[in-house]
PDB file of C-alpha atoms and ligand atoms in Angstrom:
ATOM      1  CA  UNK U1455     -67.429 -82.827  66.001  1.00 91.00           C
ATOM      2  CA  UNK U1456     -69.305 -80.596  63.613  1.00 97.00           C
ATOM      3  CA  UNK U1457     -68.223 -78.097  61.125  1.00 98.00           C
ATOM      4  CA  UNK U1458     -70.239 -75.050  59.737  1.00 98.00           C
ATOM      5  CA  UNK U1459     -69.657 -72.381  57.054  1.00 98.00           C
ATOM      6  CA  UNK U1460     -69.815 -68.883  58.482  1.00 99.00           C
ATOM      7  CA  UNK U1461     -69.971 -65.789  56.313  1.00 99.00           C
ATOM      8  CA  UNK U1462     -69.301 -62.388  57.643  1.00 99.00           C
ATOM      9  CA  UNK U1463     -71.470 -60.279  55.310  1.00 98.00           C
ATOM     10  CA  UNK U1464     -70.481 -57.051  53.719  1.00 98.00           C
ATOM     11  CA  UNK U1465     -72.012 -55.068  56.555  1.00 98.00           C
ATOM     12  CA  UNK U1466     -69.628 -56.665  59.050  1.00 98.00           C
ATOM     13  CA  UNK U1467     -66.657 -55.428  56.970  1.00 98.00           C
ATOM     14  CA  UNK U1468     -68.273 -51.867  56.114  1.00 98.00           C
ATOM     15  CA  UNK U1469     -68.914 -51.491  59.960  1.00 98.00           C
ATOM     16  CA  UNK U1470     -65.543 -52.709  61.088  1.00 98.00           C
ATOM     17  CA  UNK U1471     -67.184 -55.578  63.144  1.00 98.00           C
ATOM     18  CA  UNK U1472     -65.262 -58.499  61.704  1.00 98.00           C
ATOM     19  CA  UNK U1473     -62.782 -58.793  64.572  1.00 98.00           C
ATOM     20  CA  UNK U1474     -65.551 -58.447  67.245  1.00 98.00           C
ATOM     21  CA  UNK U1475     -67.767 -60.911  65.656  1.00 98.00           C
ATOM     22  CA  UNK U1476     -64.829 -63.533  65.318  1.00 98.00           C
ATOM     23  CA  UNK U1477     -63.892 -62.861  68.864  1.00 98.00           C
ATOM     24  CA  UNK U1478     -67.337 -63.952  69.917  1.00 98.00           C
ATOM     25  CA  UNK U1479     -67.195 -67.108  67.966  1.00 98.00           C
ATOM     26  CA  UNK U1480     -63.679 -67.840  69.430  1.00 97.00           C
ATOM     27  CA  UNK U1481     -64.912 -67.134  72.970  1.00 96.00           C
ATOM     28  CA  UNK U1482     -67.822 -69.502  72.528  1.00 96.00           C
ATOM     29  CA  UNK U1483     -65.136 -72.113  72.023  1.00 94.00           C
ATOM     30  CA  UNK U1484     -65.433 -72.705  68.346  1.00 96.00           C
ATOM     31  CA  UNK U1485     -62.249 -73.486  66.469  1.00 95.00           C
ATOM     32  CA  UNK U1486     -61.323 -71.738  63.097  1.00 97.00           C
ATOM     33  CA  UNK U1487     -60.237 -74.248  60.656  1.00 97.00           C
ATOM     34  CA  UNK U1488     -60.357 -72.110  57.584  1.00 98.00           C
ATOM     35  CA  UNK U1489     -60.571 -68.387  56.831  1.00 98.00           C
ATOM     36  CA  UNK U1490     -60.362 -66.030  53.800  1.00 98.00           C
ATOM     37  CA  UNK U1491     -61.809 -62.917  52.175  1.00 98.00           C
ATOM     38  CA  UNK U1492     -63.997 -63.480  48.992  1.00 98.00           C
ATOM     39  CA  UNK U1493     -65.825 -61.392  46.472  1.00 98.00           C
ATOM     40  CA  UNK U1494     -69.140 -63.131  45.811  1.00 98.00           C
ATOM     41  CA  UNK U1495     -71.114 -63.046  42.678  1.00 98.00           C
ATOM     42  CA  UNK U1496     -74.751 -63.738  41.637  1.00 97.00           C
ATOM     43  CA  UNK U1497     -73.794 -67.294  40.492  1.00 98.00           C
ATOM     44  CA  UNK U1498     -72.583 -68.343  43.931  1.00 98.00           C
ATOM     45  CA  UNK U1499     -75.477 -66.419  45.641  1.00 98.00           C
ATOM     46  CA  UNK U1500     -78.046 -68.122  43.515  1.00 98.00           C
ATOM     47  CA  UNK U1501     -76.711 -71.571  44.732  1.00 98.00           C
ATOM     48  CA  UNK U1502     -76.252 -70.365  48.238  1.00 98.00           C
ATOM     49  CA  UNK U1503     -79.560 -68.948  48.587  1.00 98.00           C
ATOM     50  CA  UNK U1504     -81.419 -71.242  46.211  1.00 97.00           C
ATOM     51  CA  UNK U1505     -84.414 -71.462  48.667  1.00 96.00           C
ATOM     52  CA  UNK U1506     -84.883 -67.478  48.337  1.00 97.00           C
ATOM     53  CA  UNK U1507     -83.999 -67.178  44.590  1.00 95.00           C
ATOM     54  CA  UNK U1508     -87.642 -66.713  43.533  1.00 96.00           C
ATOM     55  CA  UNK U1509     -88.375 -64.143  46.332  1.00 97.00           C
ATOM     56  CA  UNK U1510     -88.980 -60.556  45.243  1.00 97.00           C
ATOM     57  CA  UNK U1511     -86.186 -59.402  47.650  1.00 97.00           C
ATOM     58  CA  UNK U1512     -83.615 -61.741  46.163  1.00 97.00           C
ATOM     59  CA  UNK U1513     -82.159 -58.900  43.985  1.00 97.00           C
ATOM     60  CA  UNK U1514     -81.633 -56.853  47.152  1.00 97.00           C
ATOM     61  CA  UNK U1515     -79.809 -59.776  48.693  1.00 98.00           C
ATOM     62  CA  UNK U1516     -77.404 -59.996  45.609  1.00 98.00           C
ATOM     63  CA  UNK U1517     -76.852 -56.282  45.763  1.00 98.00           C
ATOM     64  CA  UNK U1518     -76.015 -56.276  49.386  1.00 98.00           C
ATOM     65  CA  UNK U1519     -74.010 -59.365  49.373  1.00 98.00           C
ATOM     66  CA  UNK U1520     -71.819 -58.181  46.408  1.00 98.00           C
ATOM     67  CA  UNK U1521     -71.192 -54.670  47.624  1.00 98.00           C
ATOM     68  CA  UNK U1522     -67.733 -55.648  48.915  1.00 98.00           C
ATOM     69  CA  UNK U1523     -66.003 -58.869  49.905  1.00 98.00           C
ATOM     70  CA  UNK U1524     -67.229 -61.124  52.604  1.00 98.00           C
ATOM     71  CA  UNK U1525     -65.143 -63.130  55.133  1.00 99.00           C
ATOM     72  CA  UNK U1526     -65.737 -66.865  54.839  1.00 98.00           C
ATOM     73  CA  UNK U1527     -64.837 -69.210  57.596  1.00 98.00           C
ATOM     74  CA  UNK U1528     -65.146 -72.768  58.553  1.00 98.00           C
ATOM     75  CA  UNK U1529     -65.628 -73.227  62.339  1.00 98.00           C
ATOM     76  CA  UNK U1530     -65.481 -76.556  64.353  1.00 96.00           C
ATOM     77  CA  UNK U1531     -66.714 -77.747  67.651  1.00 95.00           C
ATOM     78  CA  UNK U1532     -69.171 -80.054  69.501  1.00 94.00           C
ATOM     79  CA  UNK U1533     -72.627 -79.251  68.253  1.00 97.00           C
ATOM     80  CA  UNK U1534     -71.153 -76.266  66.334  1.00 98.00           C
ATOM     81  CA  UNK U1535     -74.100 -75.888  63.996  1.00 98.00           C
ATOM     82  CA  UNK U1536     -76.638 -75.395  66.908  1.00 98.00           C
ATOM     83  CA  UNK U1537     -74.150 -73.429  68.900  1.00 98.00           C
ATOM     84  CA  UNK U1538     -73.631 -71.000  66.114  1.00 98.00           C
ATOM     85  CA  UNK U1539     -77.292 -70.497  65.336  1.00 97.00           C
ATOM     86  CA  UNK U1540     -77.995 -69.466  68.845  1.00 96.00           C
ATOM     87  CA  UNK U1541     -74.883 -67.318  69.024  1.00 98.00           C
ATOM     88  CA  UNK U1542     -76.118 -65.452  65.819  1.00 98.00           C
ATOM     89  CA  UNK U1543     -79.803 -64.875  67.047  1.00 98.00           C
ATOM     90  CA  UNK U1544     -82.761 -64.873  64.963  1.00 98.00           C
ATOM     91  CA  UNK U1545     -82.605 -64.067  61.137  1.00 98.00           C
ATOM     92  CA  UNK U1546     -84.578 -60.995  61.874  1.00 98.00           C
ATOM     93  CA  UNK U1547     -82.474 -58.873  64.291  1.00 98.00           C
ATOM     94  CA  UNK U1548     -85.576 -57.356  65.788  1.00 97.00           C
ATOM     95  CA  UNK U1549     -86.419 -60.884  66.954  1.00 98.00           C
ATOM     96  CA  UNK U1550     -82.911 -61.747  68.043  1.00 98.00           C
ATOM     97  CA  UNK U1551     -82.480 -61.507  71.863  1.00 98.00           C
ATOM     98  CA  UNK U1552     -79.701 -59.423  73.493  1.00 97.00           C
ATOM     99  CA  UNK U1553     -76.337 -60.997  73.800  1.00 97.00           C
ATOM    100  CA  UNK U1554     -76.655 -62.589  70.442  1.00 98.00           C
ATOM    101  CA  UNK U1555     -74.719 -61.192  67.534  1.00 98.00           C
ATOM    102  CA  UNK U1556     -77.573 -59.949  65.607  1.00 98.00           C
ATOM    103  CA  UNK U1557     -79.437 -58.918  68.731  1.00 98.00           C
ATOM    104  CA  UNK U1558     -76.522 -56.792  69.783  1.00 98.00           C
ATOM    105  CA  UNK U1559     -75.381 -55.297  66.560  1.00 98.00           C
ATOM    106  CA  UNK U1560     -78.107 -55.407  63.885  1.00 98.00           C
ATOM    107  CA  UNK U1561     -81.483 -53.786  63.261  1.00 97.00           C
ATOM    108  CA  UNK U1562     -82.673 -54.946  59.900  1.00 97.00           C
ATOM    109  CA  UNK U1563     -83.319 -58.383  58.157  1.00 97.00           C
ATOM    110  CA  UNK U1564     -81.520 -56.933  55.149  1.00 96.00           C
ATOM    111  CA  UNK U1565     -78.307 -56.230  57.033  1.00 98.00           C
ATOM    112  CA  UNK U1566     -78.012 -58.973  59.504  1.00 98.00           C
ATOM    113  CA  UNK U1567     -74.188 -59.231  59.386  1.00 98.00           C
ATOM    114  CA  UNK U1568     -73.561 -63.069  59.536  1.00 98.00           C
ATOM    115  CA  UNK U1569     -74.487 -66.369  57.927  1.00 98.00           C
ATOM    116  CA  UNK U1570     -74.098 -69.824  59.427  1.00 98.00           C
ATOM    117  CA  UNK U1571     -75.127 -73.244  58.130  1.00 98.00           C
ATOM    118  CA  UNK U1572     -78.665 -74.361  59.265  1.00 97.00           C
ATOM    119  CA  UNK U1573     -78.155 -77.959  59.413  1.00 98.00           C
ATOM    120  CA  UNK U1574     -75.632 -80.752  58.870  1.00 98.00           C
ATOM    121  CA  UNK U1575     -76.455 -81.428  55.240  1.00 98.00           C
ATOM    122  CA  UNK U1576     -76.338 -77.663  54.450  1.00 98.00           C
ATOM    123  CA  UNK U1577     -72.980 -77.315  56.231  1.00 98.00           C
ATOM    124  CA  UNK U1578     -71.369 -79.939  54.073  1.00 98.00           C
ATOM    125  CA  UNK U1579     -72.788 -78.512  50.904  1.00 98.00           C
ATOM    126  CA  UNK U1580     -71.879 -74.985  51.845  1.00 98.00           C
ATOM    127  CA  UNK U1581     -68.218 -75.784  53.040  1.00 98.00           C
ATOM    128  CA  UNK U1582     -67.626 -77.431  49.590  1.00 98.00           C
ATOM    129  CA  UNK U1583     -69.182 -74.530  47.719  1.00 98.00           C
ATOM    130  CA  UNK U1584     -66.989 -71.887  49.554  1.00 98.00           C
ATOM    131  CA  UNK U1585     -63.730 -73.874  50.184  1.00 98.00           C
ATOM    132  CA  UNK U1586     -61.365 -76.153  48.426  1.00 98.00           C
ATOM    133  CA  UNK U1587     -60.099 -79.100  50.407  1.00 96.00           C
ATOM    134  CA  UNK U1588     -56.411 -77.768  50.621  1.00 97.00           C
ATOM    135  CA  UNK U1589     -57.843 -74.599  52.228  1.00 97.00           C
ATOM    136  CA  UNK U1590     -59.107 -76.413  55.434  1.00 96.00           C
ATOM    137  CA  UNK U1591     -56.593 -77.011  58.208  1.00 90.00           C
ATOM    138  CA  UNK U1592     -56.874 -79.965  60.584  1.00 91.00           C
ATOM    139  CA  UNK U1593     -55.225 -79.355  63.915  1.00 92.00           C
ATOM    140  CA  UNK U1594     -55.869 -79.868  67.673  1.00 89.00           C
ATOM    141  CA  UNK U1595     -56.338 -77.321  70.328  1.00 83.00           C
ATOM    142  CA  UNK U1596     -54.404 -78.032  73.308  1.00 79.00           C
ATOM    143  CA  UNK U1597     -57.564 -77.627  75.582  1.00 72.00           C
ATOM    144  CA  UNK U1598     -59.862 -79.527  73.172  1.00 69.00           C
ATOM    145  CA  UNK U1599     -60.403 -82.201  75.812  1.00 67.00           C
ATOM    146  CA  UNK U1600     -62.100 -79.665  78.086  1.00 62.00           C
ATOM    147  CA  UNK U1601     -64.999 -79.026  75.553  1.00 57.00           C
TER     148      UNK U1601
HETATM  149  P1  LIG W2697     -82.548 -67.490  55.554  1.00 74.09           P
HETATM  150  O1  LIG W2697     -81.875 -68.640  54.998  1.00 74.09           O
HETATM  151  O2  LIG W2697     -84.125 -67.561  55.649  1.00 74.09           O
HETATM  152  O3  LIG W2697     -82.042 -67.077  57.002  1.00 74.09           O
HETATM  153  P2  LIG W2697     -80.590 -67.336  57.814  1.00 74.09           P
HETATM  154  O4  LIG W2697     -79.680 -66.361  57.096  1.00 74.09           O
HETATM  155  O5  LIG W2697     -80.849 -66.999  59.265  1.00 74.09           O
HETATM  156  O6  LIG W2697     -80.273 -68.709  57.510  1.00 74.09           O
HETATM  157  O7  LIG W2697     -82.345 -66.035  54.766  1.00 74.09           O
HETATM  158  C1  LIG W2697     -81.161 -65.751  54.301  1.00 74.09           C
HETATM  159  C2  LIG W2697     -80.965 -64.234  54.313  1.00 74.09           C
HETATM  160  O8  LIG W2697     -81.936 -63.617  53.370  1.00 74.09           O
HETATM  161  C3  LIG W2697     -81.082 -63.738  55.565  1.00 74.09           C
HETATM  162  O9  LIG W2697     -80.099 -63.777  56.511  1.00 74.09           O
HETATM  163  C4  LIG W2697     -81.569 -62.303  55.186  1.00 74.09           C
HETATM  164  C5  LIG W2697     -82.214 -62.427  53.893  1.00 74.09           C
HETATM  165  N1  LIG W2697     -83.679 -62.310  54.079  1.00 74.09           N
HETATM  166  C6  LIG W2697     -84.245 -60.961  53.769  1.00 74.09           C
HETATM  167  O10 LIG W2697     -83.505 -60.110  53.431  1.00 74.09           O
HETATM  168  N2  LIG W2697     -85.720 -60.929  53.852  1.00 74.09           N
HETATM  169  C7  LIG W2697     -86.409 -62.050  54.261  1.00 74.09           C
HETATM  170  O11 LIG W2697     -87.678 -61.819  54.437  1.00 74.09           O
HETATM  171  C8  LIG W2697     -85.834 -63.389  54.540  1.00 74.09           C
HETATM  172  C9  LIG W2697     -86.583 -64.591  54.928  1.00 74.09           C
HETATM  173  C10 LIG W2697     -84.354 -63.392  54.364  1.00 74.09           C
END
């Protein structure tokens, strides 16, 4: 069983797409084990996007990601990390295929709606960065033996 951090970025909130996006994750079979709204700041974004902090577009990422709260979730499921990445679609929505979240709802890389961890190591670090242990719920779904 794997866990991944998911962030519904400010454009998901601004465009009223939070429910629709979470519905897609649930329908995929992923289990929500933590969820909250959060106002991000430059400090957490410099950690979260450390691999992009020296890029010329980083200030734009900070402005975009701090314009209003995000919804942070931890989702769980078998192969959750790979399942999420292909449910999200490519980073650049123009390259994301239809029926993916970005392929259906986004047009520009600067406003691509959603983040998910890109590997197991990243998932562990990101979950720790965004959630306290007591915010994470452990429970079984009655149909979990079907997944
Ligand atoms: P990245 O970690 O490369 O992709 P992903 O979000 O799919 O894991 O990039 C983080 C975010 O930075 C990305 O979702 C959108 C933004 N970004 C840009 O605005 N321009 C770019 O050229 C890149 C590579 C990313």
